[in-house]
Amino acid sequence: MMNRRGFIKKTVASLVALSGWSVLQHAALAANLVATDSKESPILDTLEGKKPLIKQTFRPPNYETPINYFDTAFTPTDAFFVRYHHAQIPEIDVKDWRLHIGGDALSKPLEFTLEQLRHEFETVEIAALCLCAGNRRSLFQPPVAGVQWGSGAMGNARWRGVRLRDVLARANIDKTALEVRFDGADSGILRTTPDFIKSLPLAKALDENTLIAFEMNGEPLPHWHGFPVRLIVAGWVATYWIKHLNAINVLSKPANNFWMQTAYRLPKDKFNAEQCDSQVSEITVPITDIVVNSLITNLTDGQLITALKPVELKGLAWDAGDGITGVEISTDAGNSWQSAALMQNHGRFSWRHWRYSFTPKAAGEYAVMARASSHSGMTQPLVAVANPSGYHHNAVQKITIKVV
Ligand SMILES: Nc1nc2c(c(=O)[nH]1)N[C@H]1C(S)=C(S)[C@@H](COP(=O)(O)O)O[C@H]1N2
Ligand SMILES: [Mo]
C-alpha cells in the first residue's frame, strides 16, 4: 500500500495532468487522505468531555451526533459533533495564545490576547447552525470518497464573540484587500500534509454575522470546538469556521492553498450559491453558503406504527439565513403534500423545529417525506445534486413506516 506521503505527492503531481470532472474527483480523494478509516456500522465512542458519539475516525477525531440529540433548540455542547482534518490538535494555554492579524493588504499588523478581544470590542451572540458540508455524504449514490457522515455532522448553538470587522477595523485595511485568510493551531502529523487554511472574500469577512467567537452555549468554547476562539461564518458551511484560530491575514491576492483551490469545491453553476469571485476556476467554485434542507428526527426507516392512532412527525429545517418559509409533508410517497407547523424561530441562522400530525387510516406501508422551502425561493430537490466530494446533500428524505 502506498503511504500517505507518497499518495499526496502522486495526487498533486497528477492533478496537473487531469481536467474537468476528474480533477474534482481527484481532489475529493486527496482531501480524504487525512481521514481514511472507513465505517462499517455506527460505533459509539467517547472523546474526553463528550457524551458517546458516532465515531467516524479517531485520528483525526471525527464524531457525529446521534439524532436523538436534535430535539432541543440548541445542541448540547457535550453531544455536538466534532470534525478535524488534522490529528495534531494542541491543548492551548491561553497565557501563550495570541491572535495575530497581518497580511500584505493591511498597514498595521496587530495581535490580541483573549482578554483584549473580550474587553475591547462589542460582544454579540448569534444562534447559528454549524453544518459540515459533507453531512449526509453517505447517502450519495454512487458512493463518494470522504468521511461517510450520516445526518449528524451538524449542530445548532449560541455563539458569543466579537465581530471580525470590528477587530479588522483597528488594523487599517488597504483598498487592495481581496480576501481574508484564517489559520488555526492544529496541523498534520506529516509535514507534507497541507495545513488547514481557509479564506473568505473580503465582503463576507466584513459581514456583521462573521464573528470571532469565544463562547458556545453560554460557556467558554471547549477544546473540541476550538478553544480559545473560532470563526463563525453564519450561513456558510462550517469548513470556514476555523477552530483554535490564531492567524488572520488580509490579502490582496487570492489565497493559494490546497484547502481553497483543490478541496471544498463544487462544479460551477450547479448550485444557486453566494459567490467567491476571487477563487473561481474554469470548472469549479468554492463551496459557500448552506442549501435549504430538512430532517425527520423522530421516526426511522422501517419503524412500526399502530393504525388509527395519531402519529406525530418531528423534524428540523434550515437554510443559509434567508429563513424557512415552510415545510411540507407527504405521507403518500409525494403524491400530496400538507404543511407542517413551524415551531419557535430562534433567528435566521438557527435551524427551526417543525411538527406534523397524521392518523394512518389503514395498515400498510407509508412513504413519509419532508420538504423545506426558504425565502430565497429555493426548495429541496428530490434527488441530490451529484458532485465528486459529496457536499450539500439536501435531497428530500423519504422514510417508510409500517402501520400494523
Ligand atoms: N482548525 C480547524 N478548524 C476547523 C476544521 C479543522 O479541521 N481545523 N474543520 C472545519 C470543518 S470542515 C467543520 S465541519 C467544523 C466542525 O466544527 P465542530 O468540530 O466544532 O463541530 O470545523 C471547521 N473548523
Ligand atoms: Mo466540514
Coordinates of C-alpha atoms and ligand atoms in Angstrom, one line a residue:
M1 CA 0.0 0.0 0.0
M2 CA 1.2 3.5 -0.8
N3 CA 2.0 5.5 2.2
R4 CA 0.2 8.8 2.7
R5 CA 3.1 11.0 1.7
G6 CA 3.6 9.1 -1.5
F7 CA -0.1 9.4 -2.2
I8 CA -0.1 13.1 -1.6
K9 CA 2.8 13.7 -3.9
K10 CA 1.4 11.5 -6.6
T11 CA -2.0 13.1 -6.3
V12 CA -0.7 16.6 -6.5
A13 CA 1.5 15.7 -9.5
S14 CA -1.2 14.0 -11.4
L15 CA -3.6 16.9 -10.8
V16 CA -1.7 18.9 -13.4
A17 CA -2.4 16.2 -16.0
L18 CA -6.1 15.9 -15.3
S19 CA -9.0 18.0 -16.4
G20 CA -12.7 18.6 -15.7
W21 CA -14.7 16.2 -13.6
S22 CA -11.7 14.0 -12.9
V23 CA -9.8 16.9 -11.3
L24 CA -12.6 17.2 -8.8
Q25 CA -12.8 13.5 -8.2
H26 CA -9.1 13.5 -7.5
A27 CA -9.4 16.5 -5.2
A28 CA -12.0 14.6 -3.3
L29 CA -9.7 11.6 -2.9
A30 CA -6.8 13.8 -1.9
A31 CA -9.0 15.7 0.7
N32 CA -10.0 12.3 2.1
L33 CA -6.3 11.4 2.7
V34 CA -6.4 12.9 6.2
A35 CA -9.4 10.7 7.2
T36 CA -9.2 7.3 5.6
D37 CA -10.7 4.9 8.2
S38 CA -13.9 3.6 6.8
K39 CA -17.0 2.9 8.8
E40 CA -19.0 -0.4 8.6
S41 CA -21.6 0.2 11.3
P42 CA -22.0 3.0 13.8
I43 CA -19.7 2.8 16.7
L44 CA -20.4 4.9 19.7
D45 CA -17.3 6.2 21.4
T46 CA -16.4 8.8 24.0
L47 CA -14.0 11.7 23.5
E48 CA -12.8 13.4 26.7
G49 CA -15.6 15.6 28.0
K50 CA -18.2 14.3 25.5
K51 CA -21.2 12.0 25.5
P52 CA -20.8 8.9 23.4
L53 CA -21.0 10.0 19.8
I54 CA -20.9 8.1 16.5
K55 CA -17.2 7.5 15.7
Q56 CA -16.2 8.0 12.1
T57 CA -12.4 8.3 12.7
F58 CA -10.3 8.6 15.8
R59 CA -7.2 10.2 14.3
P60 CA -8.2 12.9 13.3
P61 CA -11.2 13.0 15.6
N62 CA -14.4 12.9 13.5
Y63 CA -17.5 12.1 15.7
E64 CA -21.1 12.6 14.7
T65 CA -24.1 13.5 16.9
P66 CA -26.8 10.8 17.2
I67 CA -30.0 12.4 16.0
N68 CA -31.8 11.8 19.3
Y69 CA -30.0 14.9 20.5
F70 CA -31.7 17.1 17.9
D71 CA -34.9 17.6 19.9
T72 CA -33.7 20.7 21.6
A73 CA -33.3 24.2 20.1
F74 CA -29.6 24.2 20.9
T75 CA -27.5 21.0 20.6
P76 CA -25.9 20.2 24.0
T77 CA -22.2 21.0 23.7
D78 CA -21.2 17.6 25.1
A79 CA -23.1 15.9 22.3
F80 CA -22.1 18.4 19.5
F81 CA -20.3 16.8 16.5
V82 CA -16.5 17.1 16.2
R83 CA -14.7 17.4 12.9
Y84 CA -11.0 17.8 12.3
H85 CA -8.8 17.4 9.3
H86 CA -5.6 17.1 11.3
A87 CA -4.6 14.8 14.2
Q88 CA -2.2 17.2 15.8
I89 CA -4.5 19.4 18.0
P90 CA -2.7 21.3 20.6
E91 CA -4.2 22.0 24.1
I92 CA -3.9 25.7 24.1
D93 CA -2.7 27.6 27.1
V94 CA -4.4 31.0 26.9
K95 CA -1.5 32.7 28.5
D96 CA 0.6 31.9 25.5
W97 CA -2.1 32.3 22.9
R98 CA -2.3 35.4 20.7
L99 CA -4.4 36.2 17.7
H100 CA -2.1 37.6 15.0
I101 CA -3.6 40.0 12.4
G102 CA -1.4 40.6 9.4
G103 CA -1.2 40.2 5.6
D104 CA 0.0 42.3 2.7
A105 CA -3.2 44.3 2.4
L106 CA -3.1 45.8 5.9
S107 CA -0.8 48.6 7.1
K108 CA -0.9 47.9 10.8
P109 CA -0.2 44.3 11.9
L110 CA -1.7 43.6 15.4
E111 CA -2.0 41.0 18.0
F112 CA -4.6 40.4 20.7
T113 CA -4.8 38.4 23.9
L114 CA -8.1 36.7 24.7
E115 CA -8.7 39.3 27.4
Q116 CA -8.3 42.1 24.9
L117 CA -10.7 40.5 22.5
R118 CA -13.2 40.1 25.2
H119 CA -13.0 43.6 26.6
E120 CA -12.0 45.9 23.8
F121 CA -14.9 45.2 21.4
E122 CA -18.6 45.0 21.5
T123 CA -19.7 41.4 22.3
V124 CA -22.5 39.8 20.3
E125 CA -24.3 36.5 20.3
I126 CA -25.7 34.6 17.3
A127 CA -27.8 31.4 17.2
A128 CA -26.3 29.6 14.2
L129 CA -26.2 26.2 12.6
C130 CA -22.7 24.7 12.3
L131 CA -23.1 22.4 9.3
C132 CA -20.4 20.2 7.8
A133 CA -20.5 20.5 4.0
G134 CA -20.2 16.7 3.9
N135 CA -23.2 16.0 6.2
R136 CA -25.2 13.0 4.8
R137 CA -22.3 12.2 2.4
S138 CA -23.0 8.5 3.0
L139 CA -26.4 8.9 1.2
F140 CA -24.8 9.7 -2.2
Q141 CA -25.2 7.0 -4.8
P142 CA -22.8 6.1 -6.2
P143 CA -20.7 6.5 -3.1
V144 CA -18.1 9.2 -2.9
A145 CA -14.8 9.4 -1.0
G146 CA -14.6 11.3 2.3
V147 CA -15.8 10.8 5.9
Q148 CA -19.1 8.8 5.5
W149 CA -21.2 11.1 7.6
G150 CA -24.9 10.3 8.3
S151 CA -27.2 13.1 9.3
G152 CA -25.4 14.1 12.5
A153 CA -22.5 16.3 11.2
M154 CA -24.3 19.4 12.3
G155 CA -25.4 21.2 15.4
N156 CA -27.1 24.4 16.5
A157 CA -25.6 26.6 19.1
R158 CA -25.4 30.1 20.6
W159 CA -22.1 31.6 19.7
R160 CA -20.8 34.6 21.5
G161 CA -17.9 36.7 20.5
V162 CA -16.8 39.9 18.7
R163 CA -17.4 40.9 15.1
L164 CA -14.4 40.2 12.9
R165 CA -15.0 43.5 11.2
D166 CA -14.6 45.5 14.4
V167 CA -11.3 43.8 15.0
L168 CA -10.1 44.3 11.5
A169 CA -11.1 48.0 11.6
R170 CA -8.2 48.5 14.1
A171 CA -5.7 47.3 11.5
N172 CA -6.1 49.7 8.6
I173 CA -7.2 47.6 5.7
D174 CA -5.9 48.7 2.3
K175 CA -8.0 49.3 -0.7
T176 CA -6.2 46.4 -2.4
A177 CA -7.7 43.9 0.1
L178 CA -9.4 41.0 -1.6
E179 CA -9.6 38.0 0.8
V180 CA -9.2 37.3 4.5
R181 CA -7.3 34.1 5.3
F182 CA -7.7 32.1 8.6
D183 CA -5.4 29.6 10.2
G184 CA -5.8 27.6 13.4
A185 CA -3.3 25.9 15.7
D186 CA -3.9 22.3 14.5
S187 CA -1.6 20.7 12.0
G188 CA -1.0 17.4 10.2
I189 CA 1.3 14.7 11.6
L190 CA 3.3 14.7 8.4
R191 CA 4.9 18.0 7.3
T192 CA 3.7 17.3 3.8
T193 CA 0.0 17.5 4.8
P194 CA -1.2 20.8 3.7
D195 CA -2.2 23.0 6.7
F196 CA -5.9 23.6 7.1
I197 CA -6.2 27.2 6.0
K198 CA -9.4 28.8 4.6
S199 CA -10.1 32.3 3.3
L200 CA -13.2 34.4 2.8
P201 CA -14.0 37.1 0.3
L202 CA -13.5 40.5 2.0
A203 CA -17.2 41.3 1.9
K204 CA -18.1 38.1 3.8
A205 CA -15.3 38.6 6.3
L206 CA -16.7 42.1 7.0
D207 CA -20.3 40.9 7.3
E208 CA -21.8 41.7 10.7
N209 CA -22.6 38.0 11.2
T210 CA -19.0 36.8 10.9
L211 CA -17.6 36.5 14.4
I212 CA -14.6 35.6 16.4
A213 CA -16.4 33.5 19.0
F214 CA -15.1 32.6 22.5
E215 CA -18.3 31.1 23.9
M216 CA -20.6 28.3 22.8
N217 CA -24.0 27.8 24.5
G218 CA -23.0 30.2 27.3
E219 CA -19.7 28.5 28.2
P220 CA -16.1 29.2 27.2
L221 CA -15.5 27.4 23.9
P222 CA -14.4 23.9 24.8
H223 CA -11.3 22.3 23.4
W224 CA -13.0 20.2 20.7
H225 CA -14.8 23.2 19.3
G226 CA -11.8 25.5 19.0
F227 CA -10.6 26.9 22.3
P228 CA -9.9 29.7 22.8
V229 CA -11.6 31.2 19.7
R230 CA -13.1 30.1 16.5
L231 CA -14.5 31.8 13.5
I232 CA -18.3 31.8 13.0
V233 CA -19.4 32.5 9.4
A234 CA -23.2 32.4 9.9
G235 CA -25.0 30.9 6.9
W236 CA -21.9 29.4 5.3
V237 CA -20.8 25.7 5.7
A238 CA -18.6 25.0 8.7
T239 CA -15.4 24.5 6.7
Y240 CA -14.8 28.2 7.1
W241 CA -15.4 28.1 10.9
I242 CA -11.8 27.8 11.8
K243 CA -11.1 26.5 15.3
H244 CA -8.2 27.4 17.5
L245 CA -7.9 30.4 15.3
N246 CA -4.5 32.1 15.7
A247 CA -3.7 34.0 12.5
I248 CA -5.8 36.2 10.3
N249 CA -4.2 37.6 7.1
V250 CA -5.8 40.3 4.9
L251 CA -4.6 39.6 1.4
S252 CA -4.5 41.5 -1.9
K253 CA -4.3 38.2 -3.9
P254 CA -6.4 35.0 -3.8
A255 CA -5.2 32.6 -1.1
N256 CA -3.3 29.8 -2.8
N257 CA -3.6 26.6 -0.9
F258 CA -4.9 23.1 -1.1
W259 CA -8.0 23.7 1.1
M260 CA -9.2 26.6 -1.0
Q261 CA -8.1 25.7 -4.5
T262 CA -8.4 21.9 -4.5
A263 CA -10.7 20.7 -1.7
Y264 CA -14.1 22.0 -0.7
R265 CA -15.1 22.9 -4.3
L266 CA -18.2 22.3 -6.3
P267 CA -18.8 22.1 -10.1
K268 CA -19.6 25.5 -11.4
D269 CA -23.3 26.6 -11.9
K270 CA -24.8 23.6 -10.2
F271 CA -25.9 25.4 -7.0
N272 CA -27.5 28.8 -6.6
A273 CA -24.9 29.9 -4.2
E274 CA -23.2 33.0 -2.9
Q275 CA -20.1 33.8 -5.0
C276 CA -16.5 33.9 -4.1
D277 CA -15.2 35.6 -7.3
S278 CA -11.5 35.6 -6.5
Q279 CA -11.5 31.7 -6.2
V280 CA -13.4 30.7 -9.3
S281 CA -11.7 28.4 -11.8
E282 CA -12.9 27.4 -15.2
I283 CA -14.9 24.4 -13.9
T284 CA -15.2 24.7 -10.2
V285 CA -16.1 27.2 -7.4
P286 CA -15.5 27.1 -3.7
I287 CA -18.4 25.9 -1.6
T288 CA -20.0 28.8 0.2
D289 CA -23.5 29.1 1.8
I290 CA -25.8 26.4 3.2
V291 CA -28.5 24.9 1.0
V292 CA -32.1 24.6 2.1
N293 CA -32.7 21.3 3.9
S294 CA -34.7 19.4 6.5
L295 CA -34.5 16.2 8.6
I296 CA -37.2 14.0 10.2
T297 CA -35.8 13.3 13.7
N298 CA -38.3 11.1 15.5
L299 CA -39.1 8.3 13.0
T300 CA -36.7 5.9 11.3
D301 CA -37.0 3.8 8.2
G302 CA -39.0 0.6 8.8
Q303 CA -40.5 1.8 12.1
L304 CA -43.7 0.1 13.2
I305 CA -46.7 2.3 13.9
T306 CA -50.2 1.4 15.2
A307 CA -53.1 2.2 12.9
L308 CA -55.8 4.7 13.8
K309 CA -53.6 6.4 16.3
P310 CA -52.2 9.9 15.5
V311 CA -48.5 9.9 14.6
E312 CA -46.6 13.0 15.4
L313 CA -43.7 13.7 13.0
K314 CA -41.0 15.9 14.3
G315 CA -38.1 17.4 12.5
L316 CA -35.8 20.3 11.6
A317 CA -35.4 22.7 8.7
W318 CA -32.6 25.1 7.9
D319 CA -31.1 27.2 5.2
A320 CA -28.4 29.9 4.7
G321 CA -30.2 32.5 6.7
D322 CA -32.9 33.7 4.3
G323 CA -35.4 31.9 6.6
I324 CA -37.6 28.9 6.2
T325 CA -41.0 29.7 4.7
G326 CA -42.5 26.3 5.2
V327 CA -42.0 22.5 5.4
E328 CA -44.4 20.3 3.5
I329 CA -45.0 16.7 4.5
S330 CA -46.2 13.8 2.3
T331 CA -47.4 10.5 3.7
D332 CA -48.1 9.0 0.3
A333 CA -44.7 9.0 -1.4
G334 CA -45.0 12.5 -2.8
N335 CA -48.5 12.4 -4.3
S336 CA -49.9 15.0 -2.0
W337 CA -48.3 17.5 0.4
Q338 CA -49.5 19.2 3.6
S339 CA -47.9 22.0 5.6
A340 CA -46.1 21.2 8.9
A341 CA -46.3 23.6 11.8
L342 CA -43.1 25.7 12.2
M343 CA -42.0 26.0 15.8
Q344 CA -40.2 28.8 17.5
N345 CA -37.9 31.0 15.4
H346 CA -34.5 31.4 17.2
G347 CA -33.1 33.7 14.4
R348 CA -32.4 33.3 10.8
F349 CA -29.1 31.4 11.1
S350 CA -30.6 28.9 13.5
W351 CA -32.3 25.7 12.5
R352 CA -36.0 25.5 13.1
H353 CA -38.1 22.7 14.5
W354 CA -41.4 21.6 12.9
R355 CA -44.2 19.2 13.7
Y356 CA -46.9 17.4 11.7
S357 CA -49.6 15.0 12.9
F358 CA -51.4 12.4 10.9
T359 CA -53.5 9.4 11.6
P360 CA -52.8 6.4 9.3
K361 CA -56.3 5.0 8.3
A362 CA -55.3 1.5 7.4
A363 CA -52.5 -0.9 7.8
G364 CA -49.7 -0.9 5.2
E365 CA -46.5 0.9 4.3
Y366 CA -46.4 4.7 4.2
A367 CA -43.6 6.6 2.4
V368 CA -43.2 9.7 4.5
M369 CA -41.3 12.7 3.0
A370 CA -40.4 16.2 4.3
R371 CA -39.5 19.1 2.0
A372 CA -38.4 22.6 3.2
S373 CA -38.5 25.8 1.3
S374 CA -36.8 29.1 2.1
H375 CA -37.4 32.8 1.5
S376 CA -34.8 32.7 -1.3
G377 CA -37.3 30.7 -3.3
M378 CA -35.3 27.5 -3.1
T379 CA -36.8 24.1 -2.3
Q380 CA -35.2 20.8 -1.6
P381 CA -34.8 18.7 -4.7
L382 CA -36.0 15.1 -4.9
V383 CA -32.5 13.9 -5.9
A384 CA -29.3 15.4 -4.5
V385 CA -27.1 17.3 -7.0
A386 CA -24.2 14.9 -7.7
N387 CA -20.8 16.4 -7.0
P388 CA -17.5 14.5 -6.6
S389 CA -16.8 15.4 -3.0
G390 CA -20.3 14.7 -1.8
Y391 CA -21.3 18.1 -0.4
H392 CA -24.7 19.7 0.1
H393 CA -26.8 16.5 0.2
N394 CA -30.2 18.1 0.5
A395 CA -32.5 15.6 -1.3
V396 CA -36.0 15.3 0.2
Q397 CA -35.8 12.5 2.8
K398 CA -38.1 9.5 2.3
I399 CA -38.7 7.0 5.1
T400 CA -41.1 4.1 5.0
I401 CA -43.1 3.4 8.1
K402 CA -45.1 0.2 8.6
V403 CA -48.6 0.6 10.0
V404 CA -49.9 -2.5 11.7
Ligands
LIG1 N1 -8.7 24.4 13.0 C1 -9.6 23.7 12.4 N2 -10.8 24.3 12.2 C2 -11.8 23.6 11.6 C3 -11.6 22.4 11.0 C4 -10.3 21.8 11.1 O1 -10.0 20.7 10.6 N3 -9.4 22.5 11.8 N4 -12.6 21.8 10.3 C5 -13.7 22.6 9.8 C6 -14.9 21.8 9.4 S1 -14.8 21.1 7.9 C7 -16.1 21.7 10.2 S2 -17.4 20.9 9.6 C8 -16.1 22.4 11.5 C9 -16.6 21.4 12.6 O2 -16.8 22.1 13.8 P1 -17.0 21.3 15.2 O3 -15.9 20.3 15.3 O4 -17.0 22.4 16.2 O5 -18.3 20.6 15.1 O6 -14.9 22.9 11.9 C10 -14.2 23.6 10.9 N5 -13.0 24.2 11.5
MO2 MO -16.8 20.1 7.4

